[in-house]
Amino acid sequence: MHRLIGLLRSVRERSTSGSASAPGAAGASELREKGQGALHSAAASGDLAELQRRWWWWQRLRINRRDAKKQTPLHLACANGHADVVRFLAGKKCQLNPRDSLKKSPLMKAVDHQHKDCVTILLEHGAKPNLKGAGGNTALHMAAVIPSKPLVELLLEHNAHIDAQNELGYTPLTLAITERCEEMVEFLLQKGADVHARDKHERTPLMIAVLAGNMNTIKSLLRHGADLSHQDCIGKQATHYARELTLYTNIAEQLEEYIRCEMTGECSAGGTEGPAVLDSFCAGTAAHCPLGDLQ
């Protein structure tokens, strides 16, 4: 029981300690350390004129040089939001996908600090949106837990895998559920995220939502076709998790009533067969619906 309750806590700790860091986790001052070369300093400070002035000296020798944290000048420009420098370096054919000591690419740095213009430039020059960093998270995982709809949409437009899995088997959708990003969950579902995706223990997003105790997310998942009959690797369903977590007894009761309502057909609109979304459940008023008002 305690292990189940601790599951969500451990996931959240992992996501904030290196998997999908919170935006702005590394400030600009952290990126301008003593001992950096002139090229790194110019990129970090956004000094495009200096870069252009000394370019012929730097281009072959230092454009992809790493600092003590294995960051290239492009990493620093992206972290600090210097789009003109990013465009200049990308146009000079610098490496677009190197990873630093925290396994973050320049694209991940730009996403992490929510510099959409830098993200756009990198993607347009061919940066890899599906590169995996710490914890197996992609830039899309990071954008989903910030949360930032514009960044998610931009990454998807450039072929980011919406159902990419990290080391826990979590997709951006599942990770957004653990972080209680309700609007992002709905947004990803509308964009086609797999509501039946499985993690390393065969848990579905619905099971994770139950563990999180988030009824709004549970409703959203059910509206998009989540299946309450799915089982994890030891045969547990979402209702089993709700029953075992005593804090969520009310959720268990509502889910069980929902299942009964679906099986008997009492809530299906117009006798429609098959799994109906919640908006079409309950032929009567919202008070008759086992999961309450969906508006």
XYZ file of C-alpha atoms in Angstrom:
295
model
C 0.000 0.000 0.000
C 2.739 2.459 1.011
C 4.710 1.479 -2.071
C 1.744 2.410 -4.277
C 1.285 5.739 -2.521
C 4.993 6.447 -2.892
C 5.013 5.673 -6.615
C 3.756 9.035 -7.782
C 6.084 10.875 -5.405
C 9.137 9.069 -6.751
C 8.116 9.800 -10.342
C 7.651 13.498 -9.631
C 11.016 13.697 -7.847
C 12.707 11.986 -10.767
C 11.140 14.272 -13.341
C 12.264 17.401 -11.486
C 15.794 16.175 -10.655
C 17.021 15.519 -14.164
C 14.439 13.919 -16.409
C 12.245 16.813 -17.453
C 13.532 19.768 -15.495
C 11.387 22.726 -14.588
C 11.823 25.728 -16.882
C 14.611 28.081 -15.920
C 16.356 25.421 -13.809
C 19.714 26.870 -14.838
C 19.897 30.629 -14.791
C 21.932 32.756 -17.147
C 24.514 33.492 -14.445
C 25.128 29.763 -14.069
C 25.946 29.533 -17.750
C 28.577 32.246 -17.724
C 31.333 30.697 -15.676
C 34.894 31.822 -15.177
C 37.371 30.107 -17.394
C 35.159 29.937 -20.462
C 36.718 30.795 -23.788
C 35.929 33.973 -25.639
C 33.568 32.201 -28.044
C 31.519 30.705 -25.208
C 31.378 34.075 -23.459
C 30.255 35.867 -26.614
C 27.552 33.263 -27.267
C 26.338 33.355 -23.665
C 26.124 37.146 -23.616
C 24.586 37.395 -27.085
C 27.476 39.395 -28.507
C 26.825 38.741 -32.188
C 29.132 41.545 -33.310
C 32.071 39.931 -31.522
C 31.239 36.572 -33.063
C 31.159 38.085 -36.529
C 34.302 40.130 -36.004
C 36.425 37.201 -34.923
C 34.681 34.494 -36.890
C 37.547 33.573 -39.226
C 39.732 32.859 -36.218
C 37.120 30.821 -34.365
C 35.217 28.912 -37.010
C 37.445 25.866 -37.511
C 38.928 25.541 -34.043
C 36.280 26.419 -31.499
C 32.741 26.450 -32.880
C 31.953 23.082 -31.269
C 34.364 23.318 -28.355
C 33.013 22.151 -24.964
C 33.305 23.937 -21.638
C 33.609 22.255 -18.231
C 29.945 21.201 -18.409
C 30.349 19.920 -21.961
C 28.313 22.827 -23.287
C 29.046 24.231 -26.721
C 28.548 27.904 -27.580
C 25.209 26.860 -29.112
C 24.052 25.446 -25.754
C 24.770 28.775 -24.077
C 23.104 30.866 -26.754
C 19.973 28.700 -26.559
C 19.818 28.740 -22.765
C 20.056 32.528 -22.729
C 17.614 33.073 -25.590
C 19.944 34.784 -28.042
C 18.099 33.893 -31.250
C 20.394 35.938 -33.488
C 23.433 34.078 -32.190
C 21.644 30.738 -32.549
C 20.787 31.604 -36.158
C 24.382 32.667 -36.815
C 25.924 29.498 -35.349
C 23.386 27.199 -37.013
C 24.011 28.930 -40.313
C 27.732 28.290 -39.915
C 27.083 24.537 -39.742
C 27.886 24.025 -36.069
C 26.874 20.732 -34.491
C 23.159 20.970 -33.701
C 22.718 17.960 -31.425
C 25.624 17.683 -28.953
C 24.629 16.798 -25.402
C 26.123 18.394 -22.328
C 27.006 16.756 -19.005
C 23.285 16.621 -18.118
C 22.540 15.001 -21.501
C 20.722 18.076 -22.762
C 20.983 19.132 -26.383
C 20.795 22.802 -27.412
C 17.161 22.157 -28.392
C 16.409 20.861 -24.910
C 18.083 23.928 -23.420
C 15.916 26.209 -25.544
C 12.768 24.281 -24.585
C 13.759 24.163 -20.918
C 14.072 27.960 -20.827
C 11.028 28.477 -23.096
C 12.822 30.337 -25.869
C 10.463 29.512 -28.715
C 12.351 31.548 -31.298
C 15.518 29.558 -30.602
C 13.559 26.308 -30.790
C 12.147 27.356 -34.163
C 15.576 28.179 -35.590
C 17.084 24.890 -34.426
C 14.258 22.806 -35.840
C 14.339 24.648 -39.150
C 18.068 23.887 -39.405
C 17.530 20.183 -38.715
C 17.982 19.714 -34.961
C 16.690 16.313 -33.838
C 13.448 16.661 -31.859
C 13.455 13.030 -30.702
C 16.914 12.950 -29.150
C 16.725 11.517 -25.621
C 18.297 13.154 -22.608
C 18.426 12.342 -18.905
C 15.841 9.772 -17.925
C 15.138 9.093 -21.584
C 13.058 12.248 -21.930
C 12.788 14.092 -25.216
C 12.240 17.800 -25.779
C 8.512 17.018 -26.067
C 8.464 15.461 -22.588
C 10.034 18.639 -21.272
C 7.600 20.924 -23.091
C 4.652 18.877 -21.793
C 5.568 19.322 -18.124
C 6.540 23.012 -18.321
C 3.720 23.074 -19.619
C 3.820 24.948 -22.926
C 1.264 24.341 -25.641
C 3.104 26.517 -28.200
C 6.318 24.537 -27.746
C 4.488 21.208 -27.889
C 2.714 22.234 -31.075
C 5.961 23.478 -32.642
C 7.772 20.240 -31.830
C 4.918 18.137 -33.205
C 4.966 20.172 -36.421
C 8.601 19.106 -36.799
C 7.905 15.387 -36.357
C 8.455 14.973 -32.639
C 7.093 11.573 -31.572
C 3.986 12.271 -29.517
C 4.177 8.839 -27.873
C 7.944 8.731 -27.267
C 8.740 6.770 -24.097
C 11.279 7.670 -21.446
C 13.094 5.182 -19.203
C 9.950 4.628 -17.144
C 7.968 4.004 -20.293
C 6.172 7.315 -19.790
C 4.987 9.229 -22.827
C 4.626 13.033 -22.706
C 0.942 12.403 -21.945
C 1.713 10.195 -18.956
C 4.327 12.594 -17.656
C 1.862 15.482 -17.927
C -0.576 13.405 -15.862
C 1.984 12.881 -13.075
C 2.588 16.642 -12.998
C -1.169 17.349 -12.870
C -1.013 19.470 -16.038
C -4.703 19.046 -16.857
C -4.876 21.400 -19.830
C -1.775 19.832 -21.343
C -3.286 16.354 -20.934
C -6.377 17.426 -22.868
C -4.232 19.183 -25.478
C -2.066 16.100 -26.085
C -5.150 13.898 -26.349
C -6.611 16.264 -28.942
C -3.320 16.020 -30.842
C -3.632 12.233 -30.984
C -1.631 10.991 -28.001
C -2.205 7.286 -27.344
C -4.677 6.973 -24.480
C -3.761 3.267 -24.225
C 0.030 3.729 -23.997
C 1.746 1.401 -21.509
C 4.682 2.126 -19.203
C 7.334 -0.397 -18.157
C 4.856 -1.994 -15.747
C 2.035 -2.057 -18.305
C 0.202 0.764 -16.557
C -1.996 2.943 -18.751
C -2.381 6.733 -18.498
C -5.730 6.090 -16.801
C -4.053 4.044 -14.064
C -1.489 6.782 -13.529
C -4.292 9.363 -13.320
C -5.957 7.254 -10.620
C -2.666 7.096 -8.716
C -2.507 10.886 -9.000
C -6.075 11.137 -7.684
C -7.011 13.581 -10.427
C -10.669 13.194 -11.360
C -10.567 15.894 -14.049
C -7.831 13.983 -15.875
C -9.688 10.700 -15.406
C -12.746 12.248 -17.046
C -10.657 13.584 -19.895
C -9.047 10.198 -20.537
C -12.398 8.422 -20.499
C -13.829 10.956 -22.935
C -11.009 10.046 -25.283
C -11.657 6.318 -25.050
C -9.566 5.072 -22.119
C -10.451 1.476 -21.283
C -11.109 0.629 -17.640
C -10.709 -3.096 -18.357
C -6.983 -2.849 -19.145
C -4.668 -4.621 -16.718
C -1.098 -3.943 -15.690
C 1.683 -6.537 -15.473
C 0.240 -8.071 -12.285
C -3.379 -8.021 -13.408
C -4.542 -4.836 -11.696
C -7.019 -2.457 -13.274
C -7.525 1.243 -12.598
C -10.296 0.442 -10.121
C -7.920 -1.809 -8.141
C -5.515 1.080 -7.679
C -8.342 3.339 -6.540
C -9.567 0.762 -4.001
C -6.089 0.177 -2.560
C -5.401 3.877 -2.104
C -7.804 4.672 0.705
C -7.578 8.404 -0.036
C -9.274 7.696 -3.346
C -12.217 5.575 -2.200
C -14.630 8.034 -3.797
C -12.834 7.671 -7.134
C -13.120 3.885 -6.916
C -16.845 4.127 -6.254
C -17.384 6.482 -9.190
C -15.350 4.325 -11.568
C -17.226 1.194 -10.545
C -20.547 2.972 -11.049
C -19.308 4.152 -14.429
C -18.489 0.547 -15.399
C -21.918 -0.652 -14.225
C -23.607 2.158 -16.125
C -21.712 1.276 -19.305
C -22.369 -2.466 -19.024
C -26.088 -2.086 -18.464
C -26.446 0.567 -21.149
C -28.248 2.895 -18.761
C -25.985 5.804 -19.645
C -25.476 5.335 -23.353
C -27.104 8.023 -25.438
C -29.761 6.702 -27.758
C -28.763 3.077 -27.136
C -25.463 3.532 -28.981
C -23.242 0.465 -28.784
C -19.550 0.512 -27.951
C -17.568 2.722 -25.578
C -19.109 6.185 -25.691
C -17.239 9.243 -24.500
C -18.500 10.745 -21.277
C -20.159 13.688 -22.961
C -22.639 11.246 -24.548
C -23.118 9.183 -21.400
C -26.132 9.603 -19.156
C -29.339 10.141 -21.046
C -30.730 12.091 -18.114
C -29.368 15.178 -16.406
C -25.747 15.625 -15.388
C -26.735 14.580 -11.869
C -27.412 11.069 -13.163
C -23.899 10.699 -14.567
C -21.589 8.724 -12.254
C -18.673 11.099 -12.916
C -20.652 14.257 -12.419
C -20.730 17.484 -14.410
C -18.364 17.380 -17.360
C -18.647 21.042 -18.330
